[in-house]
mmCIF file of C-alpha atoms in Angstrom:
data_model
loop_
_atom_site.group_PDB
_atom_site.id
_atom_site.type_symbol
_atom_site.label_atom_id
_atom_site.label_comp_id
_atom_site.label_asym_id
_atom_site.label_seq_id
_atom_site.Cartn_x
_atom_site.Cartn_y
_atom_site.Cartn_z
ATOM 1 C CA UNK A 1 8.171 -40.274 5.993
ATOM 2 C CA UNK A 2 5.875 -39.882 9.001
ATOM 3 C CA UNK A 3 6.015 -36.071 9.118
ATOM 4 C CA UNK A 4 6.446 -33.532 6.319
ATOM 5 C CA UNK A 5 6.313 -29.761 5.857
ATOM 6 C CA UNK A 6 4.583 -28.487 2.715
ATOM 7 C CA UNK A 7 3.130 -25.321 1.207
ATOM 8 C CA UNK A 8 -0.210 -25.957 -0.400
ATOM 9 C CA UNK A 9 -3.503 -24.560 -1.669
ATOM 10 C CA UNK A 10 -6.801 -25.946 -0.391
ATOM 11 C CA UNK A 11 -8.685 -26.681 -3.630
ATOM 12 C CA UNK A 12 -11.448 -28.953 -2.306
ATOM 13 C CA UNK A 13 -12.877 -30.171 0.971
ATOM 14 C CA UNK A 14 -15.528 -32.532 2.325
ATOM 15 C CA UNK A 15 -17.097 -32.387 5.771
ATOM 16 C CA UNK A 16 -16.712 -35.637 7.727
ATOM 17 C CA UNK A 17 -18.258 -34.655 11.024
ATOM 18 C CA UNK A 18 -19.214 -31.701 13.177
ATOM 19 C CA UNK A 19 -15.629 -30.440 13.327
ATOM 20 C CA UNK A 20 -13.570 -32.544 10.894
ATOM 21 C CA UNK A 21 -13.062 -32.412 7.129
ATOM 22 C CA UNK A 22 -11.073 -34.025 4.332
ATOM 23 C CA UNK A 23 -8.965 -31.442 2.464
ATOM 24 C CA UNK A 24 -7.453 -31.749 -0.994
ATOM 25 C CA UNK A 25 -4.207 -29.801 -1.154
ATOM 26 C CA UNK A 26 -2.123 -29.032 -4.219
ATOM 27 C CA UNK A 27 1.392 -28.606 -2.898
ATOM 28 C CA UNK A 28 4.659 -27.282 -4.258
ATOM 29 C CA UNK A 29 6.582 -30.306 -3.075
ATOM 30 C CA UNK A 30 4.360 -33.382 -3.571
ATOM 31 C CA UNK A 31 1.620 -32.442 -6.024
ATOM 32 C CA UNK A 32 -1.889 -33.342 -4.858
ATOM 33 C CA UNK A 33 -2.386 -34.621 -1.319
ATOM 34 C CA UNK A 34 -5.550 -35.667 0.483
ATOM 35 C CA UNK A 35 -5.344 -34.876 4.197
ATOM 36 C CA UNK A 36 -7.611 -35.055 7.221
ATOM 37 C CA UNK A 37 -8.186 -31.947 9.269
ATOM 38 C CA UNK A 38 -9.211 -33.038 12.744
ATOM 39 C CA UNK A 39 -11.244 -30.349 14.482
ATOM 40 C CA UNK A 40 -10.346 -27.645 11.951
ATOM 41 C CA UNK A 41 -13.984 -26.534 11.575
ATOM 42 C CA UNK A 42 -14.091 -25.450 15.202
ATOM 43 C CA UNK A 43 -13.671 -21.743 15.918
ATOM 44 C CA UNK A 44 -11.379 -22.709 18.776
ATOM 45 C CA UNK A 45 -9.003 -24.699 16.567
ATOM 46 C CA UNK A 46 -5.701 -22.912 15.938
ATOM 47 C CA UNK A 47 -5.559 -24.312 12.389
ATOM 48 C CA UNK A 48 -9.049 -23.238 11.313
ATOM 49 C CA UNK A 49 -8.043 -20.161 9.259
ATOM 50 C CA UNK A 50 -5.214 -21.970 7.472
ATOM 51 C CA UNK A 51 -7.527 -24.847 6.477
ATOM 52 C CA UNK A 52 -10.373 -22.790 5.004
ATOM 53 C CA UNK A 53 -11.294 -22.975 1.293
ATOM 54 C CA UNK A 54 -8.857 -21.192 -1.048
ATOM 55 C CA UNK A 55 -6.269 -20.864 1.732
ATOM 56 C CA UNK A 56 -2.611 -21.085 0.747
ATOM 57 C CA UNK A 57 -0.745 -22.193 3.857
ATOM 58 C CA UNK A 58 2.273 -23.844 5.384
ATOM 59 C CA UNK A 59 1.278 -27.287 6.667
ATOM 60 C CA UNK A 60 2.958 -29.749 8.979
ATOM 61 C CA UNK A 61 1.409 -33.101 8.082
ATOM 62 C CA UNK A 62 1.654 -36.257 10.133
ATOM 63 C CA UNK A 63 1.166 -39.715 8.625
ATOM 64 C CA UNK A 64 -0.746 -42.419 10.459
ATOM 65 C CA UNK A 65 -0.981 -45.716 8.587
ATOM 66 C CA UNK A 66 -2.158 -44.698 5.078
ATOM 67 C CA UNK A 67 -3.480 -41.213 5.870
ATOM 68 C CA UNK A 68 -2.074 -37.719 6.332
ATOM 69 C CA UNK A 69 -3.350 -35.493 9.155
ATOM 70 C CA UNK A 70 -2.922 -31.764 9.687
ATOM 71 C CA UNK A 71 -0.742 -31.292 12.729
ATOM 72 C CA UNK A 72 -0.003 -27.586 12.347
ATOM 73 C CA UNK A 73 -0.896 -24.971 9.742
ATOM 74 C CA UNK A 74 0.111 -21.357 9.170
ATOM 75 C CA UNK A 75 -1.962 -19.194 6.823
ATOM 76 C CA UNK A 76 0.052 -17.439 4.112
ATOM 77 C CA UNK A 77 -2.740 -16.028 1.907
ATOM 78 C CA UNK A 78 -6.544 -16.265 2.108
ATOM 79 C CA UNK A 79 -7.485 -14.105 -0.932
ATOM 80 C CA UNK A 80 -9.960 -12.179 1.160
ATOM 81 C CA UNK A 81 -11.489 -10.346 -1.825
ATOM 82 C CA UNK A 82 -12.948 -13.600 -3.178
ATOM 83 C CA UNK A 83 -15.701 -13.324 -0.584
ATOM 84 C CA UNK A 84 -16.809 -9.927 -1.903
ATOM 85 C CA UNK A 85 -19.491 -11.407 -4.157
ATOM 86 C CA UNK A 86 -20.737 -14.739 -5.426
ATOM 87 C CA UNK A 87 -19.447 -14.419 -8.980
ATOM 88 C CA UNK A 88 -15.864 -13.942 -7.757
ATOM 89 C CA UNK A 89 -16.297 -16.838 -5.347
ATOM 90 C CA UNK A 90 -17.771 -19.143 -7.988
ATOM 91 C CA UNK A 91 -15.029 -18.307 -10.507
ATOM 92 C CA UNK A 92 -12.402 -19.054 -7.850
ATOM 93 C CA UNK A 93 -14.111 -22.374 -7.104
ATOM 94 C CA UNK A 94 -13.986 -23.288 -10.812
ATOM 95 C CA UNK A 95 -10.293 -22.400 -11.036
ATOM 96 C CA UNK A 96 -9.521 -24.559 -7.996
ATOM 97 C CA UNK A 97 -11.611 -27.423 -9.396
ATOM 98 C CA UNK A 98 -9.552 -27.345 -12.584
ATOM 99 C CA UNK A 99 -6.279 -27.391 -10.641
ATOM 100 C CA UNK A 100 -7.513 -30.268 -8.502
ATOM 101 C CA UNK A 101 -8.549 -32.166 -11.616
ATOM 102 C CA UNK A 102 -5.268 -31.833 -13.526
ATOM 103 C CA UNK A 103 -2.984 -32.376 -10.514
ATOM 104 C CA UNK A 104 -1.832 -35.831 -9.448
ATOM 105 C CA UNK A 105 -0.068 -37.241 -6.397
ATOM 106 C CA UNK A 106 3.729 -37.215 -6.314
ATOM 107 C CA UNK A 107 3.884 -35.035 -9.430
ATOM 108 C CA UNK A 108 4.670 -31.448 -8.416
ATOM 109 C CA UNK A 109 3.470 -28.860 -10.925
ATOM 110 C CA UNK A 110 4.885 -25.566 -9.587
ATOM 111 C CA UNK A 111 3.949 -23.623 -12.734
ATOM 112 C CA UNK A 112 0.303 -24.733 -12.506
ATOM 113 C CA UNK A 113 0.130 -23.936 -8.803
ATOM 114 C CA UNK A 114 1.677 -20.511 -9.368
ATOM 115 C CA UNK A 115 -0.765 -19.873 -12.221
ATOM 116 C CA UNK A 116 -3.683 -20.701 -9.951
ATOM 117 C CA UNK A 117 -2.393 -18.550 -7.085
ATOM 118 C CA UNK A 118 -1.875 -15.600 -9.440
ATOM 119 C CA UNK A 119 -5.347 -16.138 -10.872
ATOM 120 C CA UNK A 120 -6.985 -16.219 -7.428
ATOM 121 C CA UNK A 121 -5.165 -13.013 -6.518
ATOM 122 C CA UNK A 122 -6.406 -11.346 -9.718
ATOM 123 C CA UNK A 123 -9.981 -12.510 -9.097
ATOM 124 C CA UNK A 124 -9.853 -11.117 -5.560
ATOM 125 C CA UNK A 125 -8.350 -7.725 -6.447
ATOM 126 C CA UNK A 126 -9.243 -6.755 -10.017
ATOM 127 C CA UNK A 127 -12.484 -5.026 -11.097
ATOM 128 C CA UNK A 128 -15.421 -7.293 -11.865
ATOM 129 C CA UNK A 129 -15.192 -6.203 -15.493
ATOM 130 C CA UNK A 130 -11.906 -8.131 -15.736
ATOM 131 C CA UNK A 131 -13.321 -11.502 -14.652
ATOM 132 C CA UNK A 132 -13.836 -12.882 -18.168
ATOM 133 C CA UNK A 133 -10.313 -11.897 -19.208
ATOM 134 C CA UNK A 134 -8.893 -13.562 -16.072
ATOM 135 C CA UNK A 135 -10.908 -16.737 -16.713
ATOM 136 C CA UNK A 136 -9.862 -16.962 -20.376
ATOM 137 C CA UNK A 137 -6.198 -16.366 -19.599
ATOM 138 C CA UNK A 138 -6.247 -19.067 -16.922
ATOM 139 C CA UNK A 139 -7.932 -21.608 -19.199
ATOM 140 C CA UNK A 140 -5.567 -21.053 -22.113
ATOM 141 C CA UNK A 141 -2.397 -21.021 -19.996
ATOM 142 C CA UNK A 142 -3.591 -24.059 -18.040
ATOM 143 C CA UNK A 143 -4.006 -25.953 -21.321
ATOM 144 C CA UNK A 144 -0.446 -25.004 -22.233
ATOM 145 C CA UNK A 145 1.011 -25.985 -18.841
ATOM 146 C CA UNK A 146 -0.816 -29.338 -19.009
ATOM 147 C CA UNK A 147 0.795 -30.145 -22.342
ATOM 148 C CA UNK A 148 -2.129 -29.862 -24.773
ATOM 149 C CA UNK A 149 -1.549 -26.357 -26.073
ATOM 150 C CA UNK A 150 -2.782 -25.950 -29.685
ATOM 151 C CA UNK A 151 -0.317 -25.193 -32.455
ATOM 152 C CA UNK A 152 -1.017 -21.539 -33.213
ATOM 153 C CA UNK A 153 1.839 -20.607 -35.550
ATOM 154 C CA UNK A 154 0.480 -21.593 -38.953
ATOM 155 C CA UNK A 155 -2.286 -23.472 -40.780
ATOM 156 C CA UNK A 156 -1.749 -27.142 -40.003
ATOM 157 C CA UNK A 157 -2.806 -28.226 -43.489
ATOM 158 C CA UNK A 158 -1.071 -25.845 -45.904
ATOM 159 C CA UNK A 159 1.476 -24.205 -43.608
ATOM 160 C CA UNK A 160 0.428 -20.660 -44.480
ATOM 161 C CA UNK A 161 0.860 -17.786 -42.050
ATOM 162 C CA UNK A 162 -2.432 -16.767 -40.407
ATOM 163 C CA UNK A 163 -4.261 -14.116 -42.398
ATOM 164 C CA UNK A 164 -7.759 -12.960 -41.591
ATOM 165 C CA UNK A 165 -10.084 -15.198 -39.603
ATOM 166 C CA UNK A 166 -8.779 -18.680 -38.819
ATOM 167 C CA UNK A 167 -10.399 -21.803 -37.364
ATOM 168 C CA UNK A 168 -9.345 -23.601 -34.200
ATOM 169 C CA UNK A 169 -9.640 -27.360 -34.650
ATOM 170 C CA UNK A 170 -10.237 -28.177 -30.999
ATOM 171 C CA UNK A 171 -9.927 -31.961 -31.086
ATOM 172 C CA UNK A 172 -6.660 -31.889 -33.030
ATOM 173 C CA UNK A 173 -5.143 -28.853 -31.286
ATOM 174 C CA UNK A 174 -4.388 -26.859 -34.416
ATOM 175 C CA UNK A 175 -5.508 -23.900 -36.511
ATOM 176 C CA UNK A 176 -6.757 -24.003 -40.085
ATOM 177 C CA UNK A 177 -7.193 -21.317 -42.705
ATOM 178 C CA UNK A 178 -10.532 -20.766 -44.428
ATOM 179 C CA UNK A 179 -9.335 -22.633 -47.536
ATOM 180 C CA UNK A 180 -8.237 -25.741 -45.638
ATOM 181 C CA UNK A 181 -11.104 -26.101 -43.167
ATOM 182 C CA UNK A 182 -13.555 -27.703 -45.672
ATOM 183 C CA UNK A 183 -10.979 -30.368 -46.610
ATOM 184 C CA UNK A 184 -10.260 -31.084 -42.938
ATOM 185 C CA UNK A 185 -13.976 -31.471 -42.248
ATOM 186 C CA UNK A 186 -14.364 -33.828 -45.196
ATOM 187 C CA UNK A 187 -11.416 -35.935 -44.025
ATOM 188 C CA UNK A 188 -12.948 -36.119 -40.545
ATOM 189 C CA UNK A 189 -16.286 -37.261 -41.974
ATOM 190 C CA UNK A 190 -14.521 -40.158 -43.664
ATOM 191 C CA UNK A 191 -13.011 -41.331 -40.367
ATOM 192 C CA UNK A 192 -15.615 -43.127 -38.296
ATOM 193 C CA UNK A 193 -15.907 -41.953 -34.706
ATOM 194 C CA UNK A 194 -13.882 -38.783 -35.234
ATOM 195 C CA UNK A 195 -15.210 -35.901 -33.142
ATOM 196 C CA UNK A 196 -15.188 -32.442 -34.709
ATOM 197 C CA UNK A 197 -15.342 -29.039 -33.098
ATOM 198 C CA UNK A 198 -14.198 -25.811 -34.737
ATOM 199 C CA UNK A 199 -14.170 -22.237 -33.454
ATOM 200 C CA UNK A 200 -13.682 -19.240 -35.706
ATOM 201 C CA UNK A 201 -10.990 -16.958 -34.299
ATOM 202 C CA UNK A 202 -10.296 -13.397 -35.377
ATOM 203 C CA UNK A 203 -6.745 -12.060 -35.777
ATOM 204 C CA UNK A 204 -7.050 -10.252 -32.428
ATOM 205 C CA UNK A 205 -8.162 -13.432 -30.658
ATOM 206 C CA UNK A 206 -5.328 -15.453 -32.217
ATOM 207 C CA UNK A 207 -2.833 -12.812 -31.108
ATOM 208 C CA UNK A 208 -4.244 -12.962 -27.560
ATOM 209 C CA UNK A 209 -4.017 -16.760 -27.492
ATOM 210 C CA UNK A 210 -0.417 -16.679 -28.672
ATOM 211 C CA UNK A 211 0.406 -14.087 -26.039
ATOM 212 C CA UNK A 212 -1.216 -16.048 -23.208
ATOM 213 C CA UNK A 213 0.682 -19.276 -23.901
ATOM 214 C CA UNK A 214 4.090 -17.635 -24.336
ATOM 215 C CA UNK A 215 4.300 -14.588 -22.038
ATOM 216 C CA UNK A 216 5.896 -14.583 -18.571
ATOM 217 C CA UNK A 217 3.296 -15.479 -15.962
ATOM 218 C CA UNK A 218 3.592 -12.108 -14.261
ATOM 219 C CA UNK A 219 2.487 -10.448 -17.541
ATOM 220 C CA UNK A 220 -0.379 -12.847 -18.225
ATOM 221 C CA UNK A 221 -3.144 -10.251 -17.905
ATOM 222 C CA UNK A 222 -1.309 -7.410 -19.625
ATOM 223 C CA UNK A 223 -3.503 -7.265 -22.703
ATOM 224 C CA UNK A 224 -6.990 -6.138 -23.644
ATOM 225 C CA UNK A 225 -9.506 -6.934 -26.355
ATOM 226 C CA UNK A 226 -12.626 -5.291 -27.767
ATOM 227 C CA UNK A 227 -15.842 -6.688 -26.300
ATOM 228 C CA UNK A 228 -16.715 -8.881 -29.311
ATOM 229 C CA UNK A 229 -13.233 -10.413 -29.441
ATOM 230 C CA UNK A 230 -13.253 -10.950 -25.682
ATOM 231 C CA UNK A 231 -16.480 -12.916 -26.025
ATOM 232 C CA UNK A 232 -14.900 -15.126 -28.706
ATOM 233 C CA UNK A 233 -11.723 -15.660 -26.667
ATOM 234 C CA UNK A 234 -13.731 -16.712 -23.609
ATOM 235 C CA UNK A 235 -15.817 -19.166 -25.609
ATOM 236 C CA UNK A 236 -12.739 -20.643 -27.312
ATOM 237 C CA UNK A 237 -10.562 -21.068 -24.207
ATOM 238 C CA UNK A 238 -13.375 -22.616 -22.189
ATOM 239 C CA UNK A 239 -14.370 -24.994 -24.975
ATOM 240 C CA UNK A 240 -10.787 -26.018 -25.627
ATOM 241 C CA UNK A 241 -9.983 -26.789 -21.977
ATOM 242 C CA UNK A 242 -13.260 -28.565 -21.213
ATOM 243 C CA UNK A 243 -13.071 -30.762 -24.307
ATOM 244 C CA UNK A 244 -9.495 -31.815 -23.592
ATOM 245 C CA UNK A 245 -10.321 -32.586 -19.971
ATOM 246 C CA UNK A 246 -13.364 -34.477 -21.311
ATOM 247 C CA UNK A 247 -15.809 -33.153 -18.738
ATOM 248 C CA UNK A 248 -17.232 -29.914 -17.434
ATOM 249 C CA UNK A 249 -17.536 -28.636 -13.853
ATOM 250 C CA UNK A 250 -20.569 -27.778 -11.724
ATOM 251 C CA UNK A 251 -18.676 -24.743 -10.467
ATOM 252 C CA UNK A 252 -18.333 -23.500 -14.056
ATOM 253 C CA UNK A 253 -22.082 -23.833 -14.581
ATOM 254 C CA UNK A 254 -22.683 -21.951 -11.320
ATOM 255 C CA UNK A 255 -20.322 -19.143 -12.348
ATOM 256 C CA UNK A 256 -21.965 -18.840 -15.763
ATOM 257 C CA UNK A 257 -25.389 -18.537 -14.134
ATOM 258 C CA UNK A 258 -24.323 -15.087 -12.911
ATOM 259 C CA UNK A 259 -23.622 -13.945 -16.474
ATOM 260 C CA UNK A 260 -27.174 -14.510 -17.724
#
């Protein structure tokens, strides 16, 4: 294929000259693609708007030897509200970094792309007070779509239904009741090299986590939590995703600097 038409989100870019840049697209049809945008930084270039950061666009890509080049591009959505303030912009950058990290070439992930597009729209349009809820919902649903969703139905050790505060065993993707957590910790201590990380989760937080991983995407943000539970949910979802991806993101650190 020397020429293809795709719809994709610009999740990352690198300047390669006065007017050129390398763009990382996550596309509906081909997963992640790295493409060259010749001249797209110029104000006179017809493709400039469609190749800006966070742009979701139609692209006509042309292949030359091993590389794809932007031949034509039509902007579909630019999420204009992201530019309203730096905390929205930095949260959007973190979300796009995560998508770029979990996406691979020739492996379309339409659910992940749709999740990211919906999240960017929410960041750009919802009140700033909703940013932590949006971030937590994205992180938890992203974990589920990537295939490492924790088992949230029952205590993994004794099989009991959740009652009262539970513990999320991050490294093993499961929940434990208060009675079983000490035994699980002791078993982990006896296994050399076993990493351990537990978060206490309240009944409200567990309910929210269950809702996020199972609800229709269009209803993802249709819940609320008291402030204390929202803080716990945000800490848990971030820790769970970052530990399973095995690295953090500079954009996450930048976003969190606005919360201090």
